[in-house]
Coordinates of C-alpha atoms and ligand atoms in Angstrom, one line a residue:
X1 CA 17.0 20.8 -18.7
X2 CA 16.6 18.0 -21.2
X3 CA 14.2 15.0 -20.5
X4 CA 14.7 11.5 -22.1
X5 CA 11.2 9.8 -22.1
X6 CA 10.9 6.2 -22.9
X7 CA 8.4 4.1 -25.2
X8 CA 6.4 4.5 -28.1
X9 CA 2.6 5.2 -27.4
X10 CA 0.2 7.8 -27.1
X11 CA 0.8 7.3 -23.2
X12 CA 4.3 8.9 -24.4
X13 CA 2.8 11.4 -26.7
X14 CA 0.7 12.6 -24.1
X15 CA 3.6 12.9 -21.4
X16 CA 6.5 14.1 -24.4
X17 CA 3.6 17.3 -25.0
X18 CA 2.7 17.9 -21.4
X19 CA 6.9 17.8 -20.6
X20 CA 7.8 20.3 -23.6
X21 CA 5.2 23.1 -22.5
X22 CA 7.5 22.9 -19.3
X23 CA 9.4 26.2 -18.2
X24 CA 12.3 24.0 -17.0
X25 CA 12.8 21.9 -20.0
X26 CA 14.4 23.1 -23.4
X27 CA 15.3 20.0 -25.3
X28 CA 12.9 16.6 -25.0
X29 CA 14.5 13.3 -26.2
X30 CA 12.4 9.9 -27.1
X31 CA 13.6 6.5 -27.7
X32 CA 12.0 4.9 -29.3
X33 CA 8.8 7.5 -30.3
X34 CA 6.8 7.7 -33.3
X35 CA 6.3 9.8 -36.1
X36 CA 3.8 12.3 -33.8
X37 CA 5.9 12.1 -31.1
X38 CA 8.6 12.7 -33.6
X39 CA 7.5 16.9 -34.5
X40 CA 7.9 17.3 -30.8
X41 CA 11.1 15.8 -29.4
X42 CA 14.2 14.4 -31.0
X43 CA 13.5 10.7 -31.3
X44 CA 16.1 7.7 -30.7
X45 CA 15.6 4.1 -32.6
X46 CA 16.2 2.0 -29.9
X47 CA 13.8 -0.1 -28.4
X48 CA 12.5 0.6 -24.8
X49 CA 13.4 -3.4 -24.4
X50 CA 17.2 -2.6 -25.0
X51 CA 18.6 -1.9 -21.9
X52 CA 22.1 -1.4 -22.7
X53 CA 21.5 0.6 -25.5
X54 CA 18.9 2.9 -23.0
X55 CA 22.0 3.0 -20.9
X56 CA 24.7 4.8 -23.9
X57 CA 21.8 7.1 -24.8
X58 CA 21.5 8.3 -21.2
X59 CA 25.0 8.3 -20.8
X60 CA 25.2 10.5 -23.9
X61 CA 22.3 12.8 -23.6
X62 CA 23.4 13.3 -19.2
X63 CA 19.3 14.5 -19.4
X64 CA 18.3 15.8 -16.0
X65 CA 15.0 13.5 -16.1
X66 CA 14.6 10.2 -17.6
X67 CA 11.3 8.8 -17.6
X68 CA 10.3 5.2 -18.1
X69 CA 6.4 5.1 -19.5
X70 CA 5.9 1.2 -20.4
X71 CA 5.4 -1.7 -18.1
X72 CA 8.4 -4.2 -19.6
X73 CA 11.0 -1.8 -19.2
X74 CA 10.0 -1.4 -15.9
X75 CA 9.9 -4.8 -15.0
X76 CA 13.4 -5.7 -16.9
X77 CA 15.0 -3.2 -14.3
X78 CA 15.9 -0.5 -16.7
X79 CA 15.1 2.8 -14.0
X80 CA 17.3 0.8 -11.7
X81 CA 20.1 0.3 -14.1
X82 CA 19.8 4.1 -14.5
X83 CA 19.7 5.3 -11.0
X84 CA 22.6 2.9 -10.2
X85 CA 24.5 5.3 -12.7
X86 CA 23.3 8.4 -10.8
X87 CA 20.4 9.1 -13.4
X88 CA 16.9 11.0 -12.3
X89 CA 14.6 8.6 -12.7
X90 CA 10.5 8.8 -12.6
X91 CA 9.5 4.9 -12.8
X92 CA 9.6 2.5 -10.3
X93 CA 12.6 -0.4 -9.9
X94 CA 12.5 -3.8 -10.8
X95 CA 10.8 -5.0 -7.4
X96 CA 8.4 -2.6 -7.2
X97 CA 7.5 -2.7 -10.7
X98 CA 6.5 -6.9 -10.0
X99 CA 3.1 -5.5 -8.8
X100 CA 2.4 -5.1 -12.3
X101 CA 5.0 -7.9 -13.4
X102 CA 3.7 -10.7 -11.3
X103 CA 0.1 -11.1 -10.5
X104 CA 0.8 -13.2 -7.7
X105 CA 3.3 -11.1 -5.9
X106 CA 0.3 -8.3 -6.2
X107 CA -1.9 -11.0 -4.5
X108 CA 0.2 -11.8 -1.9
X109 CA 1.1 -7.6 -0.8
X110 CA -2.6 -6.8 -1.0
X111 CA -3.3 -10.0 1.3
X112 CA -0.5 -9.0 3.7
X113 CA -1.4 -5.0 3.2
X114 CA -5.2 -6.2 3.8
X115 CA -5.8 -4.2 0.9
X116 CA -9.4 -5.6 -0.7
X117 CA -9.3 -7.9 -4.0
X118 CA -10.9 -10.7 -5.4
X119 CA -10.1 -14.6 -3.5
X120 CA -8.0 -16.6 -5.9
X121 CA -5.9 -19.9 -6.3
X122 CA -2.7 -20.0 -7.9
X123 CA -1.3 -23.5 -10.2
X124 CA 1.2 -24.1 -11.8
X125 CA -0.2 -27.1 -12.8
X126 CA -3.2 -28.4 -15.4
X127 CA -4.3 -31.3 -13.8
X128 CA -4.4 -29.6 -10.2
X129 CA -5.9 -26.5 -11.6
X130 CA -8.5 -28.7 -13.4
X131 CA -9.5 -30.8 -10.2
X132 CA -10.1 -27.4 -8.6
X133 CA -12.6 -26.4 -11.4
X134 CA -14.8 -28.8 -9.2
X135 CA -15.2 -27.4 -6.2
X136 CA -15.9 -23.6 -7.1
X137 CA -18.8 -21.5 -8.4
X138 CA -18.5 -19.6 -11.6
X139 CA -17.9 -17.2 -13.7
X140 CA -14.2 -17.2 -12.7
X141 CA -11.7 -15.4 -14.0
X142 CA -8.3 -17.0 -15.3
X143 CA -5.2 -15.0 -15.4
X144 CA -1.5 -15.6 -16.6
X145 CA 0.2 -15.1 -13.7
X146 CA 3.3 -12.8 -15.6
X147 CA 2.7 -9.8 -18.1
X148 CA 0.6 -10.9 -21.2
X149 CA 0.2 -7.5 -22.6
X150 CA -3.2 -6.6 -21.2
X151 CA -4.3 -10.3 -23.1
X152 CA -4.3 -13.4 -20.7
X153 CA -6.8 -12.6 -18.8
X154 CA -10.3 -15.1 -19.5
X155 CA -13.6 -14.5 -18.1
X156 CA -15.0 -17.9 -18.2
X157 CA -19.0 -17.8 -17.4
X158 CA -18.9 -21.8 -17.1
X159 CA -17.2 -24.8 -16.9
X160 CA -16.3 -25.9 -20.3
X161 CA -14.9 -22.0 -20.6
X162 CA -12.5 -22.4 -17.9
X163 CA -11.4 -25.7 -18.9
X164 CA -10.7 -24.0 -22.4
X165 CA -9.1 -20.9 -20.3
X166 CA -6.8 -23.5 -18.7
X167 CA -6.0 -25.5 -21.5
X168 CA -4.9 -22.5 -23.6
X169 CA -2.3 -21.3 -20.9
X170 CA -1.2 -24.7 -19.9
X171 CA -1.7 -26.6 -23.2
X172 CA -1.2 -24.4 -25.9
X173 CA 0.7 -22.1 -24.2
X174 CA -0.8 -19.1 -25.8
X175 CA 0.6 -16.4 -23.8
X176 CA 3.9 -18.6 -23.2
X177 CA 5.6 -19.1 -20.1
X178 CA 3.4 -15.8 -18.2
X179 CA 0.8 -18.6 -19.1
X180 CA 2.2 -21.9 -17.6
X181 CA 1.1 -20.0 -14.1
X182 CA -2.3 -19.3 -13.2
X183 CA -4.4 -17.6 -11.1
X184 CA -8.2 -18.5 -11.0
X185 CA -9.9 -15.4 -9.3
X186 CA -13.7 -15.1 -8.2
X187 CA -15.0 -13.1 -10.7
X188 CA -16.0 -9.2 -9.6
X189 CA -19.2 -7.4 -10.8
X190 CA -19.5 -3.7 -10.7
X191 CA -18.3 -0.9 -12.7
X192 CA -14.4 -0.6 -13.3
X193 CA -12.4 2.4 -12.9
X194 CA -8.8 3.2 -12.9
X195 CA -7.4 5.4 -9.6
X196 CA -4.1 6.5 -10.5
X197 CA -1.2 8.1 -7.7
X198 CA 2.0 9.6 -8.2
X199 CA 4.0 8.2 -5.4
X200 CA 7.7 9.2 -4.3
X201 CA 8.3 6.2 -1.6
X202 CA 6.0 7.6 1.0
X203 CA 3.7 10.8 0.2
X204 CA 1.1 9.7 -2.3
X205 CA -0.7 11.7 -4.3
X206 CA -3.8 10.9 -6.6
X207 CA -4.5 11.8 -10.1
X208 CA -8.2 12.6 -10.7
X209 CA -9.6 8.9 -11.3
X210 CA -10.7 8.1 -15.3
X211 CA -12.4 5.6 -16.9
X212 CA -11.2 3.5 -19.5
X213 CA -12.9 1.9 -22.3
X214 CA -11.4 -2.1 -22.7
X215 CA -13.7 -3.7 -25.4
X216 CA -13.1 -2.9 -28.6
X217 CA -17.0 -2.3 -29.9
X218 CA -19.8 -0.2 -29.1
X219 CA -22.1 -1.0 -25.9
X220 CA -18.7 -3.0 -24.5
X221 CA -19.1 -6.1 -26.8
X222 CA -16.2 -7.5 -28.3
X223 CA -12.7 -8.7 -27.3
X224 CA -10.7 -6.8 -25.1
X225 CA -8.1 -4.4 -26.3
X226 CA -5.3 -2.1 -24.8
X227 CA -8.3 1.0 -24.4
X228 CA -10.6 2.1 -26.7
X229 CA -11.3 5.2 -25.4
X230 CA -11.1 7.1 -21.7
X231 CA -12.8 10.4 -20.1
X232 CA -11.9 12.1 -16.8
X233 CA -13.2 12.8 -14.2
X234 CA -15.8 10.1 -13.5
X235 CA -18.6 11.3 -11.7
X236 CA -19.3 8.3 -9.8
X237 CA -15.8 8.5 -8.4
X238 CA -16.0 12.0 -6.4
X239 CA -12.8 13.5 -4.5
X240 CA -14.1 11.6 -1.5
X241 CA -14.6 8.1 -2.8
X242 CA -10.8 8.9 -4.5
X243 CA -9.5 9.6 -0.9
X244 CA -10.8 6.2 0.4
X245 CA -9.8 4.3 -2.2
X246 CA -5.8 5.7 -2.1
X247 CA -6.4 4.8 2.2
X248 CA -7.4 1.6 1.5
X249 CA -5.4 0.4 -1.8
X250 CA -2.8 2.9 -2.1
X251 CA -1.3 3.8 1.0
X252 CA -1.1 0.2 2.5
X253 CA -0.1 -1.3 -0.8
X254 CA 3.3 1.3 -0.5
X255 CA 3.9 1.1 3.3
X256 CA 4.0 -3.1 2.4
X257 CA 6.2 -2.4 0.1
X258 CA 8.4 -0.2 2.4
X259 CA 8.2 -3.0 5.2
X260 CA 10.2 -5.5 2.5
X261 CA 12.6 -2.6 1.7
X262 CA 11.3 -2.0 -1.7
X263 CA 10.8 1.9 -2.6
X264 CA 7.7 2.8 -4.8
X265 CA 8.5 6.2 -7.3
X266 CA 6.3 6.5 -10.0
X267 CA 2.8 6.3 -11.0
X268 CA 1.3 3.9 -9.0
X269 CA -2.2 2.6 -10.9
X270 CA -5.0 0.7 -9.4
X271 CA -7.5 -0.7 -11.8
X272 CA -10.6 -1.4 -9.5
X273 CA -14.0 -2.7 -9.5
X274 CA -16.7 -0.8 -8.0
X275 CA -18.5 -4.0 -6.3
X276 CA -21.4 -3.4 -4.0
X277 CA -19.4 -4.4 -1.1
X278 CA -17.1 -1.1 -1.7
X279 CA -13.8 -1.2 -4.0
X280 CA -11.7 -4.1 -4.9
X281 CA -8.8 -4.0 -7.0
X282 CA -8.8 -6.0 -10.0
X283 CA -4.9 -5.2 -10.8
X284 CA -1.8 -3.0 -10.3
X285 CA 0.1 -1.0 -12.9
X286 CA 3.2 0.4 -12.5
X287 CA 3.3 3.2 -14.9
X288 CA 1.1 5.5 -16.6
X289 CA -2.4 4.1 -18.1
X290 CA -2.5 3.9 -22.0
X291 CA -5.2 5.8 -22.7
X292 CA -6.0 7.2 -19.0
X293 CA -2.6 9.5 -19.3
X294 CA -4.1 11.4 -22.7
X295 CA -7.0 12.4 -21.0
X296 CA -5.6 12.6 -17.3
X297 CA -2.6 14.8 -18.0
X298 CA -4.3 17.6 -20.7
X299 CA -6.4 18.3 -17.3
X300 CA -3.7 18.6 -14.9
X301 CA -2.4 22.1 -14.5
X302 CA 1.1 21.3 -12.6
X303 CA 4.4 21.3 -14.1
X304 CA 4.5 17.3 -14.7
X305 CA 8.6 18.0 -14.8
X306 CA 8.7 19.7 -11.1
X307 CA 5.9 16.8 -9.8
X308 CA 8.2 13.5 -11.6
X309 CA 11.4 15.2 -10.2
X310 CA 9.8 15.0 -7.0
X311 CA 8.4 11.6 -7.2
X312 CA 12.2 10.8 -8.1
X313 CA 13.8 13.0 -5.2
X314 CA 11.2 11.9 -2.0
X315 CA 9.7 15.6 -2.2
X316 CA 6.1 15.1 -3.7
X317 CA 4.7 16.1 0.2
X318 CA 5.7 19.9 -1.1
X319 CA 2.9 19.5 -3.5
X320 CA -0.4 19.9 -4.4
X321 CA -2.0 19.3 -8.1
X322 CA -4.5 21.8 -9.2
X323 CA -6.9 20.6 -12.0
X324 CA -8.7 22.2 -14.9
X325 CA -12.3 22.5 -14.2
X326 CA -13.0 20.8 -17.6
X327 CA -13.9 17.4 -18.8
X328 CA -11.3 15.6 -20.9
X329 CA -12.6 12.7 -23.2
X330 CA -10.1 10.9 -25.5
X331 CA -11.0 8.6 -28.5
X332 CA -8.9 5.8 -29.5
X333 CA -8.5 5.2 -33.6
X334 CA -7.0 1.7 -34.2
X335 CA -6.3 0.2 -37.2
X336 CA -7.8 -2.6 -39.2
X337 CA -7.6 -6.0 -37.7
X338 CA -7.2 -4.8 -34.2
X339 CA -7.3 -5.8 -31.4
X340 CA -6.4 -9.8 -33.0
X341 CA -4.2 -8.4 -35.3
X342 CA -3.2 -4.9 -36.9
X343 CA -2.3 -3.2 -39.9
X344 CA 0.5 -1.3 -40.9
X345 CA 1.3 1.3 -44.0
X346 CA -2.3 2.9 -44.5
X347 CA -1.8 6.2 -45.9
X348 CA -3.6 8.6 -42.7
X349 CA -5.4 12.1 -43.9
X350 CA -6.6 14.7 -42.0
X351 CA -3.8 15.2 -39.1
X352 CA -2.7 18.7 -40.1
X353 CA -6.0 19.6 -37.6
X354 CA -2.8 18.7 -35.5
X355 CA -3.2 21.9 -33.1
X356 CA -5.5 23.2 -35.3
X357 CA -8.6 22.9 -33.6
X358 CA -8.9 24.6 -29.8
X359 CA -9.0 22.2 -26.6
X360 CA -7.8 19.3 -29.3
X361 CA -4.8 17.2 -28.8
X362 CA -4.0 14.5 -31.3
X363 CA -1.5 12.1 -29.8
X364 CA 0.6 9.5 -32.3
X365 CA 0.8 6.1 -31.2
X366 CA 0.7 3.5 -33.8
X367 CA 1.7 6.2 -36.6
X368 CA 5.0 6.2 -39.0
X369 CA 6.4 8.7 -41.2
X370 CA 6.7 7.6 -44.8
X371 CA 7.2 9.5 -47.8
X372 CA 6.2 12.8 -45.5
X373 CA 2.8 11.6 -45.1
X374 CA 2.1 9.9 -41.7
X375 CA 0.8 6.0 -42.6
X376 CA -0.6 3.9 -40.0
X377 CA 2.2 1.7 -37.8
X378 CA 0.2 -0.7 -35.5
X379 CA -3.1 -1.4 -33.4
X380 CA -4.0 1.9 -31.7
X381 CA -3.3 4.2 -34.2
X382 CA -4.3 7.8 -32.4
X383 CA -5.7 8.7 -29.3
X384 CA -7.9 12.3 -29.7
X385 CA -8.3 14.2 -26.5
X386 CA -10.4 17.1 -25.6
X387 CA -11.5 19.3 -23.7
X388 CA -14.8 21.4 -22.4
X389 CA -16.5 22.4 -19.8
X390 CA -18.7 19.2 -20.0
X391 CA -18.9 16.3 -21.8
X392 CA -21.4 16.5 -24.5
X393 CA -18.9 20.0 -25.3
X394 CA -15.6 17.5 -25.2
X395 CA -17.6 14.4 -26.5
X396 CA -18.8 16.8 -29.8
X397 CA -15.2 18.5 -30.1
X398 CA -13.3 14.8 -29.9
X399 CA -15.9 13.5 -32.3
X400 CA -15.3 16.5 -35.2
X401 CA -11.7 15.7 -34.7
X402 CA -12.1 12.2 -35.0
X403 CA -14.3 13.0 -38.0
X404 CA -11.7 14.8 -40.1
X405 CA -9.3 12.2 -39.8
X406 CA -9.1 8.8 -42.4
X407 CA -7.5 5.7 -43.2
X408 CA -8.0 3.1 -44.6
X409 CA -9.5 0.5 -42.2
X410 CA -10.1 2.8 -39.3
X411 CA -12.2 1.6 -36.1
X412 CA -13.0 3.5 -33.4
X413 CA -16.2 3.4 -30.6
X414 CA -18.6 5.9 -31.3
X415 CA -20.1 6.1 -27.5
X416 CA -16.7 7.1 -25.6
X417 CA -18.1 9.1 -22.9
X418 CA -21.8 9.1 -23.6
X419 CA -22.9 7.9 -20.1
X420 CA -21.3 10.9 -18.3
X421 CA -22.7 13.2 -21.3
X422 CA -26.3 11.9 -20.7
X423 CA -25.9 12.6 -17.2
X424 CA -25.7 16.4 -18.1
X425 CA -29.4 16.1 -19.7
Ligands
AMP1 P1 -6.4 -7.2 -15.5 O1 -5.4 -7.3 -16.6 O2 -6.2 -8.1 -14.3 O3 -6.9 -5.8 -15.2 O4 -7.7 -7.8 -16.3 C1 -8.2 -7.2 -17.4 C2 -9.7 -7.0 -17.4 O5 -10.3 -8.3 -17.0 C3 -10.1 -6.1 -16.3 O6 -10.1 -4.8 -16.7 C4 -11.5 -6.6 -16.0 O7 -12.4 -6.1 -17.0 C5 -11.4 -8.0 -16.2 N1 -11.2 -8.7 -14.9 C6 -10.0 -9.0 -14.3 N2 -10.1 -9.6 -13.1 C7 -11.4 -9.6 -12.9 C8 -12.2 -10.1 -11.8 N3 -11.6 -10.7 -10.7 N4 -13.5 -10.0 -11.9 C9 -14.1 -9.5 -13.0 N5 -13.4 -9.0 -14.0 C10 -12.1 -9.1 -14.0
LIG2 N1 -5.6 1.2 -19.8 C1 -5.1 0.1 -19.2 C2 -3.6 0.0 -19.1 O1 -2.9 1.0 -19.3 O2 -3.1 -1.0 -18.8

């Protein structure tokens, strides 16, 4: 079978590697990939924005599974435009994918699922949302209601940082028109984790949970960033704890869904707060996790083909995922600049350890080909995964990798998984 995958990142890098070693599969396409992603499956240069071009490639290639792995894509209707034309498609439609497209409409399902999540209040306009302000206790958190690109979101700790927060959506429209509507949520406190579920319209099945690294310096200091790092499993999210959470988030958040005639087949990804009242979600994603997937998916020991064609076909109840009984921690390398800005061109060393090194993957994500050497190509550069039976074993083994590995530039945390590795003595 061939398999068209869609997007750029080391998300895709993770699922283009996991969908090669497939039994079923014998040719992978990517459009648009990298220059990683690149030694692995034959890459197409058209964006994932492009719609109609998506549409002649898939009409060309007739692959057997296409598979959608960014947000915007999503959220443009592109697995809808596919399926209209009779395509296999793993990635949820237009409506479904407004859980992650429309912060609001994933405020008003979880209210009418009863699913648990922070209060809020939703303007559209300054001088409303500034009279408000008033009347409630803080920190608060100020959201763009539409996708910012994991940015728009402030935590304002008092009231001159929320009128700031309010004034940059509504003022200088920072995050443009995603910021001209607002949500001011009460603000959570607790430890976050991300509880992802591969979902096929009604069974739902979860991934193990990870945990996902957002600021971009040690000790979590620093502005947020797309993921600085990940590890799975979390021990303070056990099996049981996962079951509750996909009963109380999950489950009702699809069967809502299924009330207003909208089908759910994909990933779907609940990024939660641990509060001592039990979980809350913070948000929704419709797709894959960027960097959860490259250190959920070297642990799962399915066929990911046979488990998204059933997500696509309504047959993911004939299933059951089995799991490595190792620890996975991944280690994001970003480039200089980032997360405010990034760089692009620096010449990278070190990846022929590509493979090289046992229990190691080294997914591409910001990475070009020039000249035959690979050169740096955006914010997160590289995402290093591995594995071992415990995490001061997957921690050391992601660190050498990491180690070997140099551009100019280069930033990375140095305590991705250290709290989990401490907990082994
Ligand atoms: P979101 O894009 O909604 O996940 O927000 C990005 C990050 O902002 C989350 O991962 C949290 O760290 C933080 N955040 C969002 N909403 C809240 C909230 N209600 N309370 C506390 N922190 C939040
Ligand atoms: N790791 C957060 C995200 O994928 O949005």
């Amino acid at each position: 079978m061939r398999v068209l995958i869609i997007g750029s990142g080391g998300r895709e890098h993770a699922i283009v590697t996991k969908v090669a070693a497939s039994p079923l599969v014998d040719e992978v396409h990517c459009a648009p990939g990298n220059a990683g992603i690149a030694r692995q499956a034959v890459c197409h240069s058209i964006a994932d924005s492009d719609i109609p071009g998506i549409l002649g490639l898939t009409k060309q290639l007739e692959p057997g599974l296409v598979v959608i792995g960014p947000e915007a894509p999503l959220c443009a209707g592109l697995a809808d435009t596919l399926r209209d034309e009779g395509f296999r498609v793993f990635g949820p439609g237009r409506d479904a994918a407004m859980l992650e497209g429309s912060k609001a409409f994933a405020k008003e399902v979880m209210i009418a699922a009863g699913v648990p999540t922070a209060g809020y209040a939703r303007f559209v306009e300054y001088q409303i949302a500034m009279t408000h302000l008033a009347a409630i206790t803080f920190p608060v958190v100020v959201k763009a209601n539409g996708l910012a690109a994991g940015k728009g979101v402030i935590i304002a700790e008092a009231m001159e940082e929320a009128e700031d927060a309010l004034r940059t959506c509504f003022i200088d429209r920072s995050f443009g028109d995603a910021g001209l509507d607002v949500l001011v949520e009460e603000c959570l406190i607790g430890h976050e984790c991300s509880v992802l579920a591969l979902c096929d319209g009604e069974t739902i099945l979860p991934l193990e949970p990870a945990q996902d690294y957002k600021r971009i310096y040690d000790g979590d200091s620093g502005p947020n960033t797309g993921g600085m790092g990940c590890y799975s499993p979390v021990p303070r999210v056990p099996s049981q704890l996962v079951d509750e959470i996909i009963e109380m988030v999950h489950r009702p958040t699809v069967a809502e869904l299924a009330r207003r005639g909208i089908e759910f087949r994909g990933v779907l990804y609940a990024g939660l707060m641990l509060t001592p009242d039990g979980p809350r979600v913070l948000e929704f994603n419709t797709r894959f996790g960027d960097p959860e997937t490259q250190a959920i998916l070297p642990r799962l020991e399915n066929d990911l083909v046979e488990l998204m064609i059933a997500c696509a076909e309504g047959s993911l109840s004939e299933h059951r995922l089995r799991w490595k009984e190792e620890s996975c921690v991944t280690v994001i390398m970003a480039s200089a600049g980032y997360p405010l800005s990034s760089s692009k061109g620096d010449v990278i060393t070190g990846l022929e350890l590509d493979g090289g090194l046992p229990g190691v993957e080294v997914y591409h994500a910001g990475t070009a080909e020039e000249d035959s050497r690979f050169v740096t190509n955006g914010g997160r550069v590289l995402a290093i995964s591995a594995l071992d039976r415990t995490f001061t074993g997957a921690r050391k083994k992601a660190y050498d990798a990491v180690g070997k590995v140099h551009y100019d530039g280069m930033q990375y945390r140095r305590d991705i998984a250290a709290e989990p590795a401490r907990g082994e003595g």
